[in-house]
Structures are given as C-alpha cells and as structure tokens.
Short mmCIF file of C-alpha atoms and ligand atoms in Angstrom, two decimals:
data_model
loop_
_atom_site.label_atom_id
_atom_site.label_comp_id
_atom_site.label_asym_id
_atom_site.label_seq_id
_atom_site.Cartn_x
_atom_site.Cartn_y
_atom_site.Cartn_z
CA UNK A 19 0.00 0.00 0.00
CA UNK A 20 1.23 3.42 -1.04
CA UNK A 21 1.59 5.38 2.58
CA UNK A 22 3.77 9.16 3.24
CA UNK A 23 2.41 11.98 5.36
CA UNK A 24 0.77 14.84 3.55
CA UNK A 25 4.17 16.86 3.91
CA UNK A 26 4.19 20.82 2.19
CA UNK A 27 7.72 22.16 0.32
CA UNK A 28 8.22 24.23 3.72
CA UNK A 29 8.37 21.07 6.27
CA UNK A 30 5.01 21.18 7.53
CA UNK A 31 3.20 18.09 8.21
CA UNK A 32 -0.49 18.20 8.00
CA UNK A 33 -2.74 15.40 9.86
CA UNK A 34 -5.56 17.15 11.24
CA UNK A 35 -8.44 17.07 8.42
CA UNK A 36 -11.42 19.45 8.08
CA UNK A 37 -14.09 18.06 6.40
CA UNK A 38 -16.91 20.08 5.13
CA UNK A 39 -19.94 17.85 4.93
CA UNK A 40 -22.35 20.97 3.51
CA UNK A 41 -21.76 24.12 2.10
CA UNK A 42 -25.97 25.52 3.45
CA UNK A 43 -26.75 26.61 6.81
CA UNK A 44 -29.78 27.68 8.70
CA UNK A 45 -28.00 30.41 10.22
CA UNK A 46 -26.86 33.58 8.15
CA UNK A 47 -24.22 34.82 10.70
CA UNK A 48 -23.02 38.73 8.90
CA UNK A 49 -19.38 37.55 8.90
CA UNK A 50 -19.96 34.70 7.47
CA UNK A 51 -22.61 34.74 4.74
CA UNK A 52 -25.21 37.01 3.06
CA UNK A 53 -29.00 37.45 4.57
CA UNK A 54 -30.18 36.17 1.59
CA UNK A 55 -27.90 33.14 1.91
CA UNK A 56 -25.53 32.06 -1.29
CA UNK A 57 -25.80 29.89 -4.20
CA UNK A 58 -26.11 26.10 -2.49
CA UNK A 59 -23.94 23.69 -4.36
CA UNK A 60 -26.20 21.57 -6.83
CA UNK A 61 -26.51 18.19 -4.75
CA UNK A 62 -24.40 16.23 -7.53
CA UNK A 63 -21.69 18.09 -7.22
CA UNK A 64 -21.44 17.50 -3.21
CA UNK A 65 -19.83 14.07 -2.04
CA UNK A 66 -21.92 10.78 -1.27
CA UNK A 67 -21.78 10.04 2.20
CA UNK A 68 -19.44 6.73 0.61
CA UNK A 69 -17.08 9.03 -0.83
CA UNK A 70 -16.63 11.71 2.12
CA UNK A 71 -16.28 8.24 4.09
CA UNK A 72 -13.87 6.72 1.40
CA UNK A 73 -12.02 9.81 1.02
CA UNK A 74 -11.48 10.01 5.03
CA UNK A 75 -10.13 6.48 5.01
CA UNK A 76 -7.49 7.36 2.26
CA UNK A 77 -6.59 10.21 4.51
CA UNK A 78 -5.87 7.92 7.62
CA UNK A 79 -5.07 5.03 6.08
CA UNK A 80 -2.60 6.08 3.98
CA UNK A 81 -1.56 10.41 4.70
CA UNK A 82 -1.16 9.62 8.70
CA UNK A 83 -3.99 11.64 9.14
CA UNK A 84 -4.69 11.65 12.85
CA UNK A 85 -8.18 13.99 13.23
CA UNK A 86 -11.03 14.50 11.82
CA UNK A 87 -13.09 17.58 12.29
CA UNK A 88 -16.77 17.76 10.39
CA UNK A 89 -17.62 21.26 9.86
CA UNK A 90 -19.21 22.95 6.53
CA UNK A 91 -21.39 25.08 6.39
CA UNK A 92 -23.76 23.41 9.08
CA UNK A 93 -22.67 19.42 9.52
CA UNK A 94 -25.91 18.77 11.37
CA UNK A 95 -27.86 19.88 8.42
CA UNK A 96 -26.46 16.86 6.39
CA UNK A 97 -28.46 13.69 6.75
CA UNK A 98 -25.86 10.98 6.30
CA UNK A 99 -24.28 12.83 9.57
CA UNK A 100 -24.43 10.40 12.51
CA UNK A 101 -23.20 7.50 9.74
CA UNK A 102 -20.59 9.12 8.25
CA UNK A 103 -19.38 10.02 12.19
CA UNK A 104 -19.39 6.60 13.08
CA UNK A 105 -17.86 5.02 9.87
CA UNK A 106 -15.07 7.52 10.70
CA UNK A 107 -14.08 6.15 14.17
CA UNK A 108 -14.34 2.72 13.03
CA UNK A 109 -11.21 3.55 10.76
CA UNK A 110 -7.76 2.77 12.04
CA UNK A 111 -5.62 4.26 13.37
CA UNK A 112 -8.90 5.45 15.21
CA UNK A 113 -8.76 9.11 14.71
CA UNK A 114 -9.57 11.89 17.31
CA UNK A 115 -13.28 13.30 15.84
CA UNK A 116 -14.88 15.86 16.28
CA UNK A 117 -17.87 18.28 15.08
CA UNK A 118 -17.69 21.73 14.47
CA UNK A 119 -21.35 23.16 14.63
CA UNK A 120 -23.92 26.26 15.23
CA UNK A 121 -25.52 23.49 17.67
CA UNK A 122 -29.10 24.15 15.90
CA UNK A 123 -30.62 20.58 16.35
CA UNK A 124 -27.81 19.24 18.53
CA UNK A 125 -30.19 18.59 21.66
CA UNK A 126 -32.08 15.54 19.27
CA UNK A 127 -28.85 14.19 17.98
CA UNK A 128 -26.25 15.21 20.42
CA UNK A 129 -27.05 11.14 21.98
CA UNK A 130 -26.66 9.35 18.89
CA UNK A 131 -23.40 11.51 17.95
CA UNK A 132 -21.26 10.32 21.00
CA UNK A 133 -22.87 6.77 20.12
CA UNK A 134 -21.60 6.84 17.33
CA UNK A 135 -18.06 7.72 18.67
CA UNK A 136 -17.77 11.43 18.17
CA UNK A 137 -15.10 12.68 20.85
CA UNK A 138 -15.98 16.51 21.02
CA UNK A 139 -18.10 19.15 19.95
CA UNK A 140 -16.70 22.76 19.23
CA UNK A 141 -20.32 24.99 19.29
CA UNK A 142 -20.08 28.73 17.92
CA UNK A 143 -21.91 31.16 20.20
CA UNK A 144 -21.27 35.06 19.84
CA UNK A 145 -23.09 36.03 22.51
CA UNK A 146 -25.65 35.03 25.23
CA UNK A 147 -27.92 38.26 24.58
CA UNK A 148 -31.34 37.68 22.50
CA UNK A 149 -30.82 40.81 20.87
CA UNK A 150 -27.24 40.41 19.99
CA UNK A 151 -27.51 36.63 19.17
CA UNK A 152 -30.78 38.04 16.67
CA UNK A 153 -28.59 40.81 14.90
CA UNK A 154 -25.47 38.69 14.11
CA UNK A 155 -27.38 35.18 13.06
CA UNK A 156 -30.42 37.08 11.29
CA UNK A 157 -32.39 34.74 13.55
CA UNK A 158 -34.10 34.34 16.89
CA UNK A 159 -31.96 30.78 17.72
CA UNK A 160 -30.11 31.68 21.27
CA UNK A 161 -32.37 28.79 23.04
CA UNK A 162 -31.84 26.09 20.90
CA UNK A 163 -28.25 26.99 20.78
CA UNK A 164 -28.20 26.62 24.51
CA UNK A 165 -30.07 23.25 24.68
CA UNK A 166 -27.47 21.93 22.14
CA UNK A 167 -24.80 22.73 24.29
CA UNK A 168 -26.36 21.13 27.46
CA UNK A 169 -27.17 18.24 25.47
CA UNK A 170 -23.85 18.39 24.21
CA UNK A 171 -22.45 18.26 27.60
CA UNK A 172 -24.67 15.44 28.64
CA UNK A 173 -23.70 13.36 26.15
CA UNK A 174 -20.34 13.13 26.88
CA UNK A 175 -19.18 15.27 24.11
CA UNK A 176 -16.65 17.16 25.94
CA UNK A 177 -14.60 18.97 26.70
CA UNK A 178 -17.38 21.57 25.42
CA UNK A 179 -15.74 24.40 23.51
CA UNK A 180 -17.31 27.33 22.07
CA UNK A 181 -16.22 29.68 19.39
CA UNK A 182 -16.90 32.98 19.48
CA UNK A 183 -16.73 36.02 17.08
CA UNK A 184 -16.62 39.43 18.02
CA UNK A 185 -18.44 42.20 16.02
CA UNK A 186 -17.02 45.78 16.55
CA UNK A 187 -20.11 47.53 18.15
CA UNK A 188 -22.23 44.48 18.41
CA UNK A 189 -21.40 42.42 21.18
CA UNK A 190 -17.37 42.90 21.49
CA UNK A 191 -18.73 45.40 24.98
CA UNK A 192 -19.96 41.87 26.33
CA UNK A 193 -17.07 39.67 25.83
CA UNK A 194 -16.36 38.88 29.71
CA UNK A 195 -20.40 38.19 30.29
CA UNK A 196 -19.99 35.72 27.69
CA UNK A 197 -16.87 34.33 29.18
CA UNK A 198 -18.69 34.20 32.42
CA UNK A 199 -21.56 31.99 31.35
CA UNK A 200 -19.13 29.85 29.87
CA UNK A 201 -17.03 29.16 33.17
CA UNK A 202 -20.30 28.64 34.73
CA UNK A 203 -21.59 26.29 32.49
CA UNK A 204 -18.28 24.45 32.20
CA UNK A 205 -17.80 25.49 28.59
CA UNK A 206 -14.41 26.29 27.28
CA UNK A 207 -14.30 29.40 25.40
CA UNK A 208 -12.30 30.40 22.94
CA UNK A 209 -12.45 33.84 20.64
CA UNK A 210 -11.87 33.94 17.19
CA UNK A 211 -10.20 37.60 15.30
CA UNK A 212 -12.85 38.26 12.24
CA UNK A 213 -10.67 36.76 8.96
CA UNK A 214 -11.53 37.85 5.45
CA UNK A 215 -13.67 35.51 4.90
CA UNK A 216 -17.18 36.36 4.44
CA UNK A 217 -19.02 36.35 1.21
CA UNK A 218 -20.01 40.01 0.87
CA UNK A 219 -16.10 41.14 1.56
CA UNK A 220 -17.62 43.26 4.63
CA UNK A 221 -14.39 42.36 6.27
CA UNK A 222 -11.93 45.33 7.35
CA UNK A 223 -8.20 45.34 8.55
CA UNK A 224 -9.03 48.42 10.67
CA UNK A 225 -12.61 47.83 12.58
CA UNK A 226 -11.76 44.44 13.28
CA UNK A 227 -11.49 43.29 16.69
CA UNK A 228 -8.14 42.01 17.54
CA UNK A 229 -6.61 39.76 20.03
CA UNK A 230 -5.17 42.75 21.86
CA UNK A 231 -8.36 44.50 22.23
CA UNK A 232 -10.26 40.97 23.61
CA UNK A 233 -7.39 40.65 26.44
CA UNK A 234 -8.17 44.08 27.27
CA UNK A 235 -11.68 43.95 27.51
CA UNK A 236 -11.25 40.47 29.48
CA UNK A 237 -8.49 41.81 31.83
CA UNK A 238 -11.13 44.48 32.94
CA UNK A 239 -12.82 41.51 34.61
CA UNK A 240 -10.66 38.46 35.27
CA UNK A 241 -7.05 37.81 35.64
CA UNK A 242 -5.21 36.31 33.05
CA UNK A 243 -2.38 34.61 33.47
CA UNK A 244 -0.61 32.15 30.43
CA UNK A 245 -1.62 28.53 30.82
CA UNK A 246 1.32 26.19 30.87
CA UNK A 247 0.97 23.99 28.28
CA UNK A 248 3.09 25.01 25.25
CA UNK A 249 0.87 26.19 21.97
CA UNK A 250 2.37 23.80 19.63
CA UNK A 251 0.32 23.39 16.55
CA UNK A 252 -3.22 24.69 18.32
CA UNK A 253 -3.92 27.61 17.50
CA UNK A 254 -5.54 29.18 20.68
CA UNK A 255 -2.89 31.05 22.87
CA UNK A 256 -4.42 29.69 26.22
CA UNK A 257 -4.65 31.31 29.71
CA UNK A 258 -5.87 30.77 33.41
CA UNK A 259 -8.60 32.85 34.42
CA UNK A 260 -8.56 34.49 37.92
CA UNK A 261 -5.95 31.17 38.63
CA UNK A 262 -7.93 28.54 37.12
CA UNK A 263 -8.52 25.96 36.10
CA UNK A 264 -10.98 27.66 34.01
CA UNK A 265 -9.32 28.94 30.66
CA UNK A 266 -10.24 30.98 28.01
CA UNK A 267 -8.18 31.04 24.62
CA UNK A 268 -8.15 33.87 21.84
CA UNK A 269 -7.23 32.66 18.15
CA UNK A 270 -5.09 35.71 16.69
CA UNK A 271 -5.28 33.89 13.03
CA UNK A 272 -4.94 37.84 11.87
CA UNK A 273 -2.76 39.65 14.04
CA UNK A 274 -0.68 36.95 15.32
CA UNK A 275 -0.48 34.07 12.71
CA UNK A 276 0.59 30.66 13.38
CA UNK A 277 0.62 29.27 9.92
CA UNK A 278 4.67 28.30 10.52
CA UNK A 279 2.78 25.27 13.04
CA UNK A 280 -0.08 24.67 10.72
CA UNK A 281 -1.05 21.04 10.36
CA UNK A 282 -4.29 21.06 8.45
CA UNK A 283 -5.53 20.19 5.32
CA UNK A 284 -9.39 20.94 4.47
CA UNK A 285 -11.53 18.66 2.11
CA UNK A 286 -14.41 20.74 0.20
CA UNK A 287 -18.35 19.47 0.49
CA UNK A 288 -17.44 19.31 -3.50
CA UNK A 289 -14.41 16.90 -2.91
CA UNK A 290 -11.80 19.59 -3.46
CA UNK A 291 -8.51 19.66 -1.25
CA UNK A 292 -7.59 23.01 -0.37
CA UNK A 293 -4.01 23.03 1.79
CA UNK A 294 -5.35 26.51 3.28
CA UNK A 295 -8.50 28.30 4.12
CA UNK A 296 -7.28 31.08 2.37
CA UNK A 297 -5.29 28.81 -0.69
CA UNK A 298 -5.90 30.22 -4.00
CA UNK A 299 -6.18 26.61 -5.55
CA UNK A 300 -8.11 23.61 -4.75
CA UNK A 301 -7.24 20.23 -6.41
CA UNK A 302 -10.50 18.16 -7.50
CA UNK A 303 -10.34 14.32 -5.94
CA UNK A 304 -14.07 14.16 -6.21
CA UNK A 305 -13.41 13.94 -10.72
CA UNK A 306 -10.47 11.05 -9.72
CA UNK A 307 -13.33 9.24 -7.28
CA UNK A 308 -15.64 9.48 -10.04
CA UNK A 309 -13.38 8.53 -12.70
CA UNK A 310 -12.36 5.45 -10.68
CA UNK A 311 -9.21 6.24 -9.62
CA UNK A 312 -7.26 3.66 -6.80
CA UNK A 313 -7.10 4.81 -3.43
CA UNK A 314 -3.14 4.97 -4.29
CA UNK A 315 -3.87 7.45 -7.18
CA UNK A 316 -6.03 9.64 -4.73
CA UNK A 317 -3.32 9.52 -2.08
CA UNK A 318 -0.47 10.73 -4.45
CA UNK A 319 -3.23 13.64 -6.32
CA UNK A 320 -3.77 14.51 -2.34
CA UNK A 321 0.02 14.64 -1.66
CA UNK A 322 0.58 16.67 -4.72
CA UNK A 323 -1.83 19.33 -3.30
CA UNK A 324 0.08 20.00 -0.52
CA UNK A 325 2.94 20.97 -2.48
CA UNK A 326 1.66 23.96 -3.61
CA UNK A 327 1.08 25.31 0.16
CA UNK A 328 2.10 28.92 1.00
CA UNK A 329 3.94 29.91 3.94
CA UNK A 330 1.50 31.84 5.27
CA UNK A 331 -1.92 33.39 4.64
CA UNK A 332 -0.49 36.74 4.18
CA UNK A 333 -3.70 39.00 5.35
CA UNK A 334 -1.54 41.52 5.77
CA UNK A 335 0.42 41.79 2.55
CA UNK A 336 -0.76 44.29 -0.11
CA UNK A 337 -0.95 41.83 -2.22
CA UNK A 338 -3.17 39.65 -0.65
CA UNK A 339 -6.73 38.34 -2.16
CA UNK A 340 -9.66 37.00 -0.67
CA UNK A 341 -10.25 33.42 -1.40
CA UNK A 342 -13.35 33.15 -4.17
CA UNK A 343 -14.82 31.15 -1.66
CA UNK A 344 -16.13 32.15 1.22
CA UNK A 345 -16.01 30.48 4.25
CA UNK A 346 -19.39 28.34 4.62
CA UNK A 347 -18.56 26.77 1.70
CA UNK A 348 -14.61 26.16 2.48
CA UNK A 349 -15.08 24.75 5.79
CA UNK A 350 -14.65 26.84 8.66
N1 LIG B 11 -21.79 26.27 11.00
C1 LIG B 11 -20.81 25.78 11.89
C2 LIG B 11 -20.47 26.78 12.97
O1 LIG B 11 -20.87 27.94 12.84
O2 LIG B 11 -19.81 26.38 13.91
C3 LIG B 11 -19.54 25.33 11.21
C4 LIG B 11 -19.01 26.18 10.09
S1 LIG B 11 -18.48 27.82 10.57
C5 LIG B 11 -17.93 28.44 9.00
C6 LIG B 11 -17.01 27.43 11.49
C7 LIG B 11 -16.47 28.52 12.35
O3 LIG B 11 -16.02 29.56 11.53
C8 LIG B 11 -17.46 29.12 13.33
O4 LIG B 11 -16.93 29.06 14.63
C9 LIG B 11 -17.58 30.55 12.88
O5 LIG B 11 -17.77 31.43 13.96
C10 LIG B 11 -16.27 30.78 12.21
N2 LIG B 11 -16.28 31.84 11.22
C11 LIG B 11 -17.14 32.03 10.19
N3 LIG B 11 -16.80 33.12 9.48
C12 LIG B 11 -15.70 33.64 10.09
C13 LIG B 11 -14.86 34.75 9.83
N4 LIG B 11 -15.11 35.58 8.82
N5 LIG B 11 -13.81 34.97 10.65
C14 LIG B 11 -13.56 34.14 11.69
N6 LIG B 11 -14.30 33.06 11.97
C15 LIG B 11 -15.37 32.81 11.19
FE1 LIG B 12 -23.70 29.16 9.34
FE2 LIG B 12 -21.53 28.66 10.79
FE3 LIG B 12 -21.49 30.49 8.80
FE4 LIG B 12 -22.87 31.02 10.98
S1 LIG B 12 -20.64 30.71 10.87
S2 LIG B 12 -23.59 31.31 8.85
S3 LIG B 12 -23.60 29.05 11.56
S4 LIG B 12 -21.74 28.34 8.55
#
C-alpha cells in the first residue's frame, strides 16, 4: 500500500483534516454569509456520504492523518451525519473526531453523535444576549443553541468548547459576560479575530477586533495569566482565568499568525482539497473518485496538493486576495 504523510515544500506536516460535509446553513451569521444566503452547491456536485467516508479512510489510512473535524457550512444539516461520524471512528488508526457546529438541532442528535463515537463538539456562540444573538445570526436561535450545548455536555461530548466572534459595536462590549456563562456552564471558550472571509467582503483590517483589544476587555474583569501547556500546533494562545482551572483562549489567526505550526488540510463538500482556508487553488479528488481512480492514485493527487502550500496566509500583505470562496462553503 502506497503510505507518506501529507508533507508541504516548507516542512510542515499536516494530519488534522477538516471536512466540510455541507456548504448551506440555517444560520446567516453577517461575517460569514449574506441574509439572503448564497448559491447552495447543486446536490451532484457535493460528495456521497461513501465518498466523504472513502475519502477520510485514504486520509488515515494512507496520509497519517490523525483527526477528523466535520464542519461545513452546518454538519448537522447533512443527513448521512451520525453514519458518516461513526464510519469515521471505526477507521484505524482510530482518529480523534470531532464536530464543528452552530448546535441548531444538537439537543435531538447530540445522543446518537457520542454513540456513534464522536469525541468533542466545538459549538459557535457570539453572545448570550437575545438581541445580539438576533442581529449577528439574522435569527431568533439563542435557546436552541443553549439546549445543544447542554445536550452536548450530557452526552459526553466534551470537553465543550465554544467559538466565538466578536463584532465591533455588536457584542465585542460583552465579551467577559460571555466568558462568564461559559465558566459557569463548564464550557471552554475560545475567541476567534474576524478573517476575510465572508461572502459580501464586509471584512476590514481596521474595525476588526483584535486579540489585543479581547485581552483588554477580558483583563477588565478576570485575571489572566498564560496557561502552561506550550501552543504547539493549536492555535488558541491559552490562559488561566482568575488562577484557574478555568481557561479561556483567543485565536489571533490575523494579528498573530501561526501558519509556521499549521497542520491542516481541508476537504471541500465538492471533494476539493484546499491546503489553506485562504489557498488560491483547490485540487479536484471528487473527478479522480468518479473517474475510478485507486485509493493509491487519490493519495499521491492529495500529496501533490500540498505541495503547492504557501507559507503563510499573508492577510496583511498588499498583495493579498480574498479566497473566491467564502467560508461556509470552504469549511470553517
Ligand atoms: N456552521 C458551523 C459553525 O458555525 O460552527 C460550522 C461552520 S463555521 C464556517 C465554522 C467557524 O467559523 C465558526 O466558529 C464561525 O464562527 C467561524 N467563522 C465564520 N466566518 C468567520 C470569519 N469571517 N472569521 C472568523 N471566523 C469565522
Ligand atoms: Fe452558518 Fe456557521 Fe457560517 Fe454562521 S458561521 S452562517 S452558523 S456556517
């Protein structure tokens, strides 16, 4: 059998996969996607359940990829969900999975999820205000949000993390009564800086929130002091709050970029492998499935992809370009 990490031309590594199961949601979050929604892919261009699953196995079977994250566009929207999950950790080497999700729906399948062997659930939650939650979804959700987490939590499907964005003028005021509810409900939160990566390019350098600002805001309230454990490859610079062992983590993908430890590699809902979110090619394995191409041929096309990796996503440089795609339909 053909086997050799998914190694880029600058020594990277990658083995944690994104997999976007969906590119539709039923939320319509304003740094994210339009109010109107976008353009759904046509539902023969989006991978079988058998092919995400066969493409997955090539992936740990032969790239030494050791996680597995389901995200899209909203992975609970996707029928073949709870399947697909447990399909994935019957693969060996048994790889870490997990769900990335808006959590709309998670209280009825939270159950069958961990049953199926899903290890964690990352839920996004901007804030825990009606009002606020209403303006940045474009919908009145907050309560179902909150019984997917407490399902989620039941289940077993912890540690619970959530993600949070903050909006300049929204809800970034509010960030330690979020953290709050978190550490009281045993969630772990982590912010997220705003990237470039919404469909209507409503995304600016100089209103966005950034890391520095959300350490301020959260130093008003709690102490913060660096957790221990070294950063490595995870993005989220962790710390202690008021001592611990509650932590909070803020993801500086913008102002502090850790694309030198980067060890991902995202798979489209389309069956496109992008080496980046913000990559400026994709390389089609769904045409070499559907051609019937050897798992071997689809492991060496999926090795070539990583080739043409880039250092870095280079927000910052003039010359930099939003990817065509925006992020629901990447794979967040
Ligand atoms: N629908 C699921 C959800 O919201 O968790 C999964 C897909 S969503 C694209 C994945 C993550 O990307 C969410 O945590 C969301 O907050 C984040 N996200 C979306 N657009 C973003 C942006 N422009 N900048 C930073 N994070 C973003
Ligand atoms: Fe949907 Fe997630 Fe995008 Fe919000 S961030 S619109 S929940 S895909």
């Amino acid at each position: 059998m053909s086997t050799g990490a998914l190694v880029d031309d600058f020594g990277r590594t990658a083995t944690d996969l994104r997999v976007s199961l969906t590119d539709r949601c039923n939320l319509r979050c304003s740094y994210c996607m339009p109010a109107e929604g976008l353009d759904w892919l046509p539902s023969e261009e989006t991978l079988t359940d058998d092919e995400v699953v066969r493409l997955v196995r090539i992936g740990v079977e032969r790239l030494g990829i050791r996680e597995v994250r389901f995200t899209g566009g909203e992975p609970l929207v996707r029928r073949g969900l709870v399947d697909i999950v447990r399909r994935t950790t019957e693969l060996r080497p048994r790889p870490e999975t997990s769900l990335t999700t808006n959590a709309l729906g998670l209280a009825r399948t939270a159950r069958a999820l961990a049953e199926a062997g899903l290890d964690r659930v990352n839920v996004s939650l901007d804030t825990v205000r009606r009002d606020q939650f209403q303006e940045i979804t474009r919908r009145d959700r907050l309560d179902d949000v909150v019984a997917g987490l407490e399902a989620a939590q039941a289940a077993g499907l912890g540690p619970v993390k959530v993600n949070a964005v903050l909006l300049r003028g929204v809800n970034d005021a509010h960030a330690p009564e979020l953290l709050r509810w978190c550490i009281d409900k045993g969630y772990q939160l982590r912010f997220i800086e705003q990237m470039p990566l919404d469909a209507q390019h409503g995304w600016r350098r100089d209103t966005m929130v950034t890391a520095e600002e959300i350490f301020d805001a959260l130093r008003g309230a709690f102490r913060l002091d660096p957790a221990e454990e070294p950063r490595g490859s995870a993005p989220a610079e962790l710390f202690l709050v008021d001592g611990g062992p509650a932590t909070v983590g803020v993801i500086a993908s913008v102002t502090r970029p850790f694309c030198g430890d980067c060890d991902r590699v995202r798979l489209t809902a389309d069956g496109q492998v992008r080496n980046c979110l913000f990559a400026r090619e994709e390389s089609d394995l769904r045409s070499s499935l559907r051609a019937g191409a050897a798992d071997g041929e689809i492991a060496e096309r999926w090795r070539a992809a990583m080739l043409t990796k880039r250092p870095g996503h280079g927000i910052d440089d003039l010359s930099f370009l939003q990817p065509t795609r925006p992020m629901s339909a990447i794979g967040g």
